[in-house]
Coordinates of C-alpha atoms (C1' of nucleotides) in Angstrom, one line a residue:
Chain A
X82 CA 30.0 8.7 1.1
X83 CA 28.7 10.1 4.4
X84 CA 27.2 7.9 7.0
X85 CA 23.8 8.8 8.4
X86 CA 22.3 6.7 11.2
X87 CA 24.5 3.7 12.1
X88 CA 26.7 4.0 15.2
X89 CA 29.6 2.0 13.7
X90 CA 32.3 3.8 11.7
X91 CA 32.5 3.5 7.9
X92 CA 34.3 0.5 6.6
X93 CA 33.9 -1.3 9.9
X94 CA 33.6 -5.1 9.6
X95 CA 30.6 -6.6 11.3
X96 CA 29.4 -10.2 11.7
X97 CA 27.0 -11.1 8.9
X98 CA 24.3 -11.5 11.5
X99 CA 25.1 -8.0 12.9
X100 CA 25.1 -6.4 9.5
X101 CA 21.9 -8.1 8.5
X102 CA 20.3 -6.9 11.7
X103 CA 21.5 -3.3 11.0
X104 CA 20.1 -3.5 7.4
X105 CA 16.8 -4.8 8.7
X106 CA 16.6 -2.0 11.2
X107 CA 17.5 0.5 8.5
X108 CA 14.9 -0.6 6.0
X109 CA 12.2 -0.4 8.7
X110 CA 13.3 3.1 9.6
X111 CA 13.2 4.1 5.9
X112 CA 9.7 2.7 5.4
X113 CA 8.4 4.4 8.6
X114 CA 9.9 7.7 7.5
X115 CA 9.3 7.7 3.7
X116 CA 6.8 4.9 3.1
X117 CA 7.3 1.9 0.9
X118 CA 6.9 4.0 -2.3
X119 CA 10.3 5.4 -3.2
X120 CA 12.1 2.9 -1.1
X121 CA 15.4 2.2 -2.8
X122 CA 18.4 0.0 -2.1
X123 CA 20.5 3.1 -2.0
X124 CA 18.3 4.9 0.5
X125 CA 18.4 1.9 2.8
X126 CA 22.1 1.4 2.6
X127 CA 22.7 5.1 3.2
X128 CA 20.5 4.9 6.3
X129 CA 22.5 1.9 7.4
X130 CA 25.7 3.7 6.7
X131 CA 27.1 1.2 4.3
X132 CA 27.7 1.2 0.6
X133 CA 25.0 0.3 -1.8
X134 CA 26.6 -2.9 -3.0
X135 CA 26.6 -4.5 0.4
X136 CA 22.9 -5.4 0.3
X137 CA 23.5 -8.0 -2.4
X138 CA 26.2 -9.6 -0.2
X139 CA 24.0 -10.2 2.8
X140 CA 20.6 -10.6 1.2
X141 CA 19.4 -12.3 -1.9
X142 CA 18.0 -9.0 -3.3
X143 CA 15.8 -6.2 -2.0
X144 CA 12.7 -8.3 -1.7
X145 CA 14.4 -10.8 0.7
X146 CA 15.5 -7.9 2.9
X147 CA 11.9 -6.6 3.1
X148 CA 10.6 -10.1 3.9
X149 CA 13.2 -10.5 6.7
X150 CA 12.2 -7.1 8.0
X151 CA 8.6 -8.2 8.1
X152 CA 9.6 -11.3 10.0
X153 CA 11.6 -9.4 12.5
X154 CA 8.9 -6.7 13.1
X155 CA 6.1 -9.2 13.6
X156 CA 8.2 -11.3 15.8
X157 CA 9.1 -8.4 18.1
X158 CA 5.5 -7.2 18.2
X159 CA 4.3 -10.7 19.1
X160 CA 6.8 -10.9 21.9
X161 CA 5.6 -7.6 23.2
X162 CA 2.0 -8.8 23.2
X163 CA 2.9 -12.0 25.0
X164 CA 4.7 -9.9 27.7
X165 CA 1.6 -7.8 28.1
X166 CA -0.8 -10.7 28.4
X167 CA 1.6 -12.1 31.1
X168 CA 0.6 -9.2 33.3
X169 CA -2.7 -10.8 34.0
X170 CA -3.7 -14.4 34.9
X171 CA -7.4 -14.4 34.2
X172 CA -8.6 -14.8 30.5
X173 CA -11.1 -11.8 30.7
X174 CA -8.4 -9.6 32.1
X175 CA -6.0 -10.7 29.4
X176 CA -8.6 -10.0 26.8
X177 CA -9.0 -6.5 28.2
X178 CA -5.2 -6.0 28.2
X179 CA -4.9 -7.3 24.6
X180 CA -7.4 -4.7 23.4
X181 CA -5.9 -2.0 25.6
X182 CA -2.4 -2.5 24.3
X183 CA -3.6 -2.1 20.8
X184 CA -4.5 1.5 21.3
X185 CA -1.5 2.6 23.2
X186 CA 2.1 3.3 22.1
X187 CA 4.3 1.6 21.0
X188 CA 1.6 -0.4 19.2
X189 CA -0.3 2.7 18.2
X190 CA 2.1 4.6 16.0
X191 CA 0.8 6.1 12.8
X192 CA 4.1 5.4 11.0
X193 CA 3.4 1.7 11.4
X194 CA 0.7 2.1 8.8
X195 CA 3.3 2.8 6.2
X196 CA 5.1 -0.4 7.1
X197 CA 1.9 -2.4 6.9
X198 CA 0.8 -0.9 3.7
X199 CA 4.1 -1.9 2.2
X200 CA 3.8 -5.5 3.3
X201 CA 0.2 -5.7 2.2
X202 CA 1.0 -4.2 -1.2
X203 CA 3.9 -6.7 -1.6
X204 CA 1.7 -9.6 -0.5
X205 CA -0.6 -8.8 -3.4
X206 CA 2.2 -9.7 -5.8
X207 CA 4.3 -12.2 -3.9
X208 CA 2.6 -15.3 -2.7
X209 CA 5.4 -16.0 -0.2
X210 CA 4.7 -12.7 1.6
X211 CA 1.0 -13.3 1.5
X212 CA 1.5 -16.7 3.2
X213 CA 3.8 -15.2 5.8
X214 CA 1.2 -12.6 6.6
X215 CA -1.6 -15.1 6.9
X216 CA 0.5 -17.2 9.3
X217 CA 1.2 -14.2 11.5
X218 CA -2.4 -13.0 11.5
X219 CA -3.8 -16.4 12.3
X220 CA -1.5 -16.6 15.3
X221 CA -3.1 -13.4 16.6
X222 CA -6.6 -14.5 15.9
X223 CA -5.9 -17.9 17.6
X224 CA -4.8 -16.2 20.8
X225 CA -8.0 -14.1 20.8
X226 CA -10.0 -17.2 20.2
X227 CA -8.4 -19.0 23.1
X228 CA -8.9 -16.1 25.4
X229 CA -12.5 -15.9 24.4
X230 CA -13.1 -19.6 24.8
X231 CA -11.5 -19.5 28.2
X232 CA -13.6 -16.5 29.2
X233 CA -16.9 -17.9 28.2
X234 CA -16.1 -21.2 29.8
X235 CA -15.3 -19.5 33.1
X236 CA -18.4 -17.3 33.0
X237 CA -20.7 -20.0 31.8
X238 CA -21.8 -18.2 28.6
X239 CA -23.6 -20.7 26.4
X240 CA -23.4 -21.1 22.7
X241 CA -20.8 -18.6 21.6
X242 CA -18.9 -19.2 18.4
X243 CA -15.4 -18.3 19.6
X244 CA -13.9 -18.4 16.2
X245 CA -16.3 -15.8 14.8
X246 CA -16.1 -13.7 17.9
X247 CA -12.3 -13.7 17.6
X248 CA -12.5 -12.6 13.9
X249 CA -14.9 -10.0 14.8
X250 CA -12.9 -8.5 17.7
X251 CA -9.8 -8.7 15.6
X252 CA -11.4 -6.9 12.7
X253 CA -12.9 -4.3 15.0
X254 CA -9.5 -3.5 16.4
X255 CA -7.8 -3.6 13.0
X256 CA -10.5 -1.4 11.5
X257 CA -10.2 1.2 14.2
X258 CA -6.4 1.1 14.1
X259 CA -6.5 1.5 10.4
X260 CA -8.9 4.5 10.4
X261 CA -7.0 6.2 13.2
X262 CA -3.7 5.7 11.4
X263 CA -5.2 7.2 8.2
X264 CA -6.8 10.0 10.1
X265 CA -5.8 10.5 13.7
X266 CA -8.3 13.3 14.1
X267 CA -11.4 11.3 13.5
X268 CA -11.4 9.8 17.0
X269 CA -9.1 9.4 20.0
X270 CA -7.3 6.2 20.9
X271 CA -9.3 6.2 24.1
X272 CA -12.5 6.2 22.2
X273 CA -11.3 3.3 20.0
X274 CA -10.5 1.4 23.2
X275 CA -13.9 2.2 24.6
X276 CA -15.6 0.8 21.5
X277 CA -13.6 -2.4 21.7
X278 CA -14.1 -2.9 25.4
X279 CA -17.8 -2.4 24.8
X280 CA -17.7 -5.4 22.4
X281 CA -16.0 -7.4 25.1
X282 CA -18.7 -6.3 27.5
X283 CA -21.4 -7.6 25.3
X284 CA -19.5 -10.8 24.6
X285 CA -19.0 -11.8 28.2
X286 CA -22.6 -10.7 29.0
X287 CA -23.7 -13.3 26.4
X288 CA -25.4 -10.7 24.4
X289 CA -23.8 -11.4 21.0
X290 CA -26.5 -13.8 20.3
X291 CA -26.1 -14.3 16.6
X292 CA -22.5 -15.5 16.9
X293 CA -23.0 -19.1 17.9
Chain B
X103 CA 2.1 -0.2 -31.1
X104 CA -0.8 -2.6 -30.6
X105 CA -3.9 -1.6 -28.8
X106 CA -5.2 -3.7 -26.0
X107 CA -8.5 -2.9 -24.3
X108 CA -10.2 0.2 -25.7
X109 CA -12.9 -0.2 -28.2
X110 CA -12.0 2.8 -30.3
X111 CA -9.6 2.5 -33.2
X112 CA -6.0 3.7 -32.9
X113 CA -5.5 7.3 -33.7
X114 CA -9.2 8.1 -33.2
X115 CA -10.0 11.5 -31.8
X116 CA -12.1 11.6 -28.7
X117 CA -13.5 14.5 -26.7
X118 CA -11.2 15.4 -23.9
X119 CA -13.8 14.3 -21.4
X120 CA -14.2 10.9 -23.2
X121 CA -10.5 10.4 -23.4
X122 CA -10.0 11.3 -19.8
X123 CA -12.7 8.9 -18.8
X124 CA -11.0 6.1 -20.8
X125 CA -7.7 6.8 -19.1
X126 CA -9.3 6.8 -15.7
X127 CA -11.0 3.4 -16.5
X128 CA -7.7 2.1 -17.8
X129 CA -5.7 3.1 -14.7
X130 CA -8.3 1.4 -12.4
X131 CA -8.1 -1.8 -14.5
X132 CA -4.3 -1.7 -14.3
X133 CA -4.3 -1.3 -10.5
X134 CA -6.9 -4.0 -10.0
X135 CA -4.8 -6.3 -12.3
X136 CA -1.3 -5.6 -11.3
X137 CA -1.5 -3.6 -8.1
X138 CA -0.2 -0.1 -7.6
X139 CA 3.4 -1.2 -7.5
X140 CA 4.8 -1.4 -11.0
X141 CA 2.0 0.9 -12.3
X142 CA 3.6 3.0 -15.1
X143 CA 2.3 5.6 -17.5
X144 CA 3.2 3.3 -20.4
X145 CA 1.2 0.4 -19.0
X146 CA -1.9 2.6 -18.4
X147 CA -1.7 4.1 -21.8
X148 CA -1.3 0.7 -23.4
X149 CA -4.3 -0.5 -21.5
X150 CA -6.2 2.5 -22.8
X151 CA -5.0 1.9 -26.3
X152 CA -3.3 5.2 -26.7
X153 CA 0.3 6.4 -27.0
X154 CA 2.3 7.1 -23.9
X155 CA 2.6 10.8 -24.4
X156 CA -1.2 11.4 -24.4
X157 CA -1.4 11.2 -20.6
X158 CA 0.5 14.5 -20.2
X159 CA -2.0 16.1 -22.7
X160 CA -5.0 15.3 -20.6
X161 CA -3.7 15.2 -17.1
X162 CA -1.2 17.2 -15.2
X163 CA 1.0 14.2 -14.6
X164 CA 0.5 10.6 -13.4
X165 CA -0.5 11.6 -9.9
X166 CA -3.4 13.7 -11.0
X167 CA -4.7 10.8 -13.1
X168 CA -4.6 8.6 -10.0
X169 CA -6.3 11.2 -7.9
X170 CA -9.1 11.6 -10.5
X171 CA -9.5 7.8 -10.7
X172 CA -9.9 7.8 -6.9
X173 CA -12.5 10.5 -7.2
X174 CA -14.4 8.5 -9.9
X175 CA -14.3 5.2 -8.1
X176 CA -15.4 6.5 -4.7
X177 CA -18.2 8.6 -6.4
X178 CA -19.5 5.5 -8.2
X179 CA -19.4 3.3 -5.1
X180 CA -21.2 6.0 -3.2
X181 CA -24.0 6.2 -5.7
X182 CA -24.3 2.5 -5.6
X183 CA -24.6 2.6 -1.8
X184 CA -27.3 5.3 -2.0
X185 CA -29.2 3.2 -4.5
X186 CA -29.1 0.2 -2.2
X187 CA -30.2 2.3 0.8
X188 CA -33.1 3.4 -1.3
X189 CA -34.5 -0.1 -1.4
X190 CA -35.7 0.3 2.2
X191 CA -37.5 3.1 4.0
X192 CA -36.9 2.3 7.6
X193 CA -33.6 3.2 9.2
X194 CA -33.0 -0.2 10.8
X195 CA -33.7 -1.9 7.5
X196 CA -31.4 0.5 5.8
X197 CA -28.7 -0.2 8.3
X198 CA -29.1 -3.9 7.6
X199 CA -28.8 -3.3 3.9
X200 CA -25.7 -1.1 4.3
X201 CA -23.9 -3.9 6.1
X202 CA -25.3 -6.5 3.7
X203 CA -24.1 -4.7 0.6
X204 CA -20.6 -4.5 2.1
X205 CA -20.1 -8.3 1.9
X206 CA -21.6 -9.0 -1.5
X207 CA -20.3 -8.3 -5.0
X208 CA -19.6 -5.9 -6.5
X209 CA -18.5 -4.2 -3.3
X210 CA -16.7 -7.4 -2.1
X211 CA -14.1 -8.0 -4.8
X212 CA -10.6 -8.8 -3.6
X213 CA -9.0 -6.9 -6.4
X214 CA -10.4 -3.7 -4.9
X215 CA -7.9 -4.1 -2.1
X216 CA -5.1 -3.4 -4.6
X217 CA -6.8 -0.1 -5.5
X218 CA -7.3 0.9 -1.9
X219 CA -3.7 0.0 -0.9
X220 CA -2.5 2.2 -3.7
X221 CA -4.6 5.2 -2.6
X222 CA -3.7 4.7 1.1
X223 CA 0.0 4.4 0.2
X224 CA -0.2 7.6 -1.8
X225 CA -2.2 9.4 0.9
X226 CA 0.8 8.8 3.2
X227 CA 2.9 11.0 1.0
X228 CA 0.5 13.4 -0.6
X229 CA -1.6 15.5 1.8
X230 CA -4.1 16.2 -1.0
X231 CA -4.9 12.6 -1.4
X232 CA -5.1 12.1 2.4
X233 CA -7.6 15.0 2.6
X234 CA -9.7 13.5 -0.2
X235 CA -9.8 10.2 1.5
X236 CA -10.8 11.7 4.8
X237 CA -13.6 13.6 3.2
X238 CA -14.9 10.5 1.4
X239 CA -14.7 8.3 4.6
X240 CA -16.4 10.9 6.7
X241 CA -19.3 10.9 4.3
X242 CA -19.7 7.1 4.9
X243 CA -19.5 7.4 8.6
X244 CA -22.0 10.3 8.6
X245 CA -24.5 8.1 6.8
X246 CA -24.0 5.4 9.3
X247 CA -24.3 7.9 12.2
X248 CA -27.6 9.2 10.8
X249 CA -29.0 5.7 10.3
X250 CA -28.0 4.8 13.8
X251 CA -29.5 8.0 15.3
X252 CA -32.8 7.4 13.5
X253 CA -32.9 3.8 14.5
X254 CA -32.3 4.4 18.2
X255 CA -34.8 7.3 18.2
X256 CA -37.5 5.1 16.6
X257 CA -36.8 2.3 19.0
X258 CA -36.4 4.5 22.0
X259 CA -33.0 3.3 22.9
X260 CA -31.6 5.6 25.5
X261 CA -28.1 7.1 25.8
X262 CA -26.3 5.8 22.7
X263 CA -23.4 7.7 21.4
X264 CA -24.2 7.4 17.7
X265 CA -20.9 8.9 16.6
X266 CA -18.9 6.2 18.4
X267 CA -21.3 3.5 17.3
X268 CA -20.9 4.6 13.7
X269 CA -17.1 4.5 13.9
X270 CA -17.3 1.1 15.5
X271 CA -19.6 -0.4 12.9
X272 CA -17.6 1.2 10.1
X273 CA -14.4 -0.1 11.5
X274 CA -15.8 -3.6 12.1
X275 CA -16.9 -3.7 8.4
X276 CA -13.6 -2.3 7.2
X277 CA -11.6 -4.7 9.3
X278 CA -13.5 -7.7 8.1
X279 CA -13.4 -6.5 4.5
X280 CA -9.7 -6.0 4.8
X281 CA -8.9 -9.4 6.4
X282 CA -11.2 -11.1 3.9
X283 CA -9.5 -9.3 1.0
X284 CA -6.0 -10.3 2.3
X285 CA -7.0 -13.9 2.9
X286 CA -10.4 -15.0 1.5
X287 CA -10.0 -18.4 3.1
X288 CA -10.1 -17.2 6.7
X289 CA -13.8 -16.7 6.8
X290 CA -16.8 -16.5 4.4
X291 CA -18.5 -13.2 3.4
X292 CA -21.6 -14.6 5.0
X293 CA -19.8 -15.1 8.3
X294 CA -18.6 -11.5 8.1
X295 CA -22.1 -10.3 7.5
X296 CA -23.3 -12.3 10.4
X297 CA -20.8 -10.7 12.7
X298 CA -21.8 -7.2 11.7
X299 CA -25.5 -7.9 11.8
X300 CA -24.8 -9.2 15.4
X301 CA -23.3 -5.8 16.2
X302 CA -26.5 -4.2 14.9
X303 CA -28.6 -6.6 16.9
X304 CA -26.8 -5.5 20.1
X305 CA -27.0 -1.9 19.2
X306 CA -30.7 -1.8 18.6
X307 CA -31.3 -3.9 21.7
X308 CA -29.5 -1.2 23.7
X309 CA -26.9 -3.6 24.8
X310 CA -23.8 -1.7 23.8
X311 CA -23.9 0.1 27.1
X312 CA -20.4 1.5 27.2
X313 CA -21.0 3.6 24.0
X314 CA -22.9 6.5 25.3
Chain C
dG65 C1' -11.2 22.3 -50.9
dC66 C1' -8.5 24.8 -48.0
dC67 C1' -7.3 26.4 -43.1
dT68 C1' -7.2 26.1 -38.4
dC69 C1' -7.4 23.9 -34.2
dT70 C1' -6.1 20.3 -31.3
dG71 C1' -6.2 15.4 -30.2
dT72 C1' -2.6 12.1 -30.9
dT73 C1' 1.8 9.9 -31.9
dG74 C1' 6.5 8.7 -31.4
dT75 C1' 10.7 9.8 -29.5
dA76 C1' 14.2 11.8 -26.8
dC77 C1' 16.0 12.7 -22.3
dA78 C1' 17.5 12.8 -17.7
dA79 C1' 16.8 10.5 -13.6
dT80 C1' 16.5 6.5 -10.9
dT81 C1' 16.1 1.8 -10.3
dG82 C1' 18.2 -3.2 -8.7
dT83 C1' 22.0 -5.9 -9.3
dA84 C1' 26.7 -7.7 -10.6
dC85 C1' 31.4 -7.6 -10.0
dA86 C1' 36.3 -6.4 -9.6
dA87 C1' 39.1 -4.0 -6.3
dT88 C1' 40.1 -2.9 -1.5
dA89 C1' 41.0 -3.3 3.3
dG90 C1' 40.8 -5.1 7.7
dA91 C1' 40.7 -8.8 11.1
dG92 C1' 42.2 -13.4 12.8
dG93 C1' 45.1 -17.7 12.4
dC94 C1' 49.5 -19.2 12.6
Chain D
dG218 C1' 54.7 -10.2 10.4
dC219 C1' 52.8 -12.5 6.9
dC220 C1' 48.7 -14.8 4.7
dT221 C1' 44.1 -15.9 4.0
dC222 C1' 39.5 -14.9 4.1
dT223 C1' 35.7 -12.1 3.4
dA224 C1' 33.2 -7.9 4.6
dT225 C1' 33.0 -3.8 2.3
dT226 C1' 33.5 -0.4 -1.4
dG227 C1' 32.7 1.9 -5.6
dT228 C1' 31.3 1.6 -10.1
dA229 C1' 29.3 0.0 -14.2
dC230 C1' 25.3 -1.5 -16.6
dA231 C1' 20.9 -2.4 -18.5
dA232 C1' 16.2 -1.5 -17.7
dT233 C1' 12.5 1.4 -16.5
dT234 C1' 10.7 5.5 -15.0
dG235 C1' 7.8 10.3 -15.8
dT236 C1' 7.6 14.0 -18.7
dA237 C1' 8.5 17.3 -22.6
dC238 C1' 8.1 18.3 -27.3
dA239 C1' 8.2 18.4 -32.2
dA240 C1' 5.7 16.3 -35.9
dC241 C1' 1.4 14.4 -37.6
dA242 C1' -3.4 13.9 -38.8
dG243 C1' -8.2 14.3 -38.7
dA244 C1' -12.5 16.9 -37.9
dG245 C1' -15.2 21.2 -38.4
dG246 C1' -15.8 26.1 -40.1
dC247 C1' -16.2 28.7 -44.0

DNA sequence: GCCTCTGTTGTACAATTGTACAATAGAGGC
DNA sequence: GCCTCTATTGTACAATTGTACAACAGAGGC
């Protein structure tokens, strides 16, 4: 059995935590390379440079590995976002940064779509995955809602429904991200950013009059 | 072998076109029920009430069946959309109807997400499916772009980039549709419609100033 | 009423899947 | 240096997959 991607030598003993982390990294690499279709335990273990039987020793089956991988990825991306928001102190500037980071690497990588499609597909069958996704997504929307609330308070914009505005902006970003991932030739990331920033313009100008 | 869903009796001979249509209907029912994961030739054929070997006689493999099902579904939905747009004569009203129809049954059915996830997943591996999706999607965006162009011409709104506005509105609808499909509890279809109509409000008021 | 054509059936087959499990080997305690 | 513990290996196994193909049967031409 030839190793492929791991940097440790074959047969090396790792801490359970270390090995679990390597398997999680491996499954994410596999999905980003091949998509979630055709993902097999053997492929993942080969990518991790370990024998196929090892997965059962560290995870309670393939599905749990995928779930943990989803946990890890969303956690990392969330930390990245918080770091980016930390670069500004004013809510409006933070809102701009939020949008901006969405359409730049490393956030904008068309291989991420494969990962998301895998999780979404699984969430249609496993309620636990669906619940996890809903929790993660609501965290993102809540941040948007907070930033919007703070922005309109500071700028004295009356009667804005921050919850709906947050869902709208979140959906606008997601929709543009999705379409770009499916077909990067349809528009440029800069254009997508422009469209979203335009929504923010209207929002902080008090022009989104029906959302209140 | 017991039949399940078809209305014809077992062993009945159908025209190739009829049988192909029944298989296409069956595979769509299967995906909407079980998702694209776990979709098997045997399941589809059982749903269609025919033997498993028949698929190979009418289609050049499982993948071609799925591709034809995608063709059929998108064609049907497109015809539905055109019929809806026909209910109005003015571009602004048609734009409103377009958005409105997106967040009402039969367009808004959370089981459609399973179908779309299946096609998108496949499009990540098969270039032919990806090309097909891009063609279909660009037809939808082109309609939006036309309606937007006609609207701003009629209302004398200066300097609007109809192409970007169309991508934006399309993404906003898709994003809201996606999030609602993944989690119908996050917001109501009426709220989603409200958010999109608000975008149209701003657009035809000439307020989306950065999109030009 | 037979013949031909072909839609349909049932099965066989190789390939791949996820998982369980006995055997192995390497690291740390003493 | 031995002993114990367990991370790791390799394999076996049942289940499921997509597809090919020989056999069957029913409808239409004549």
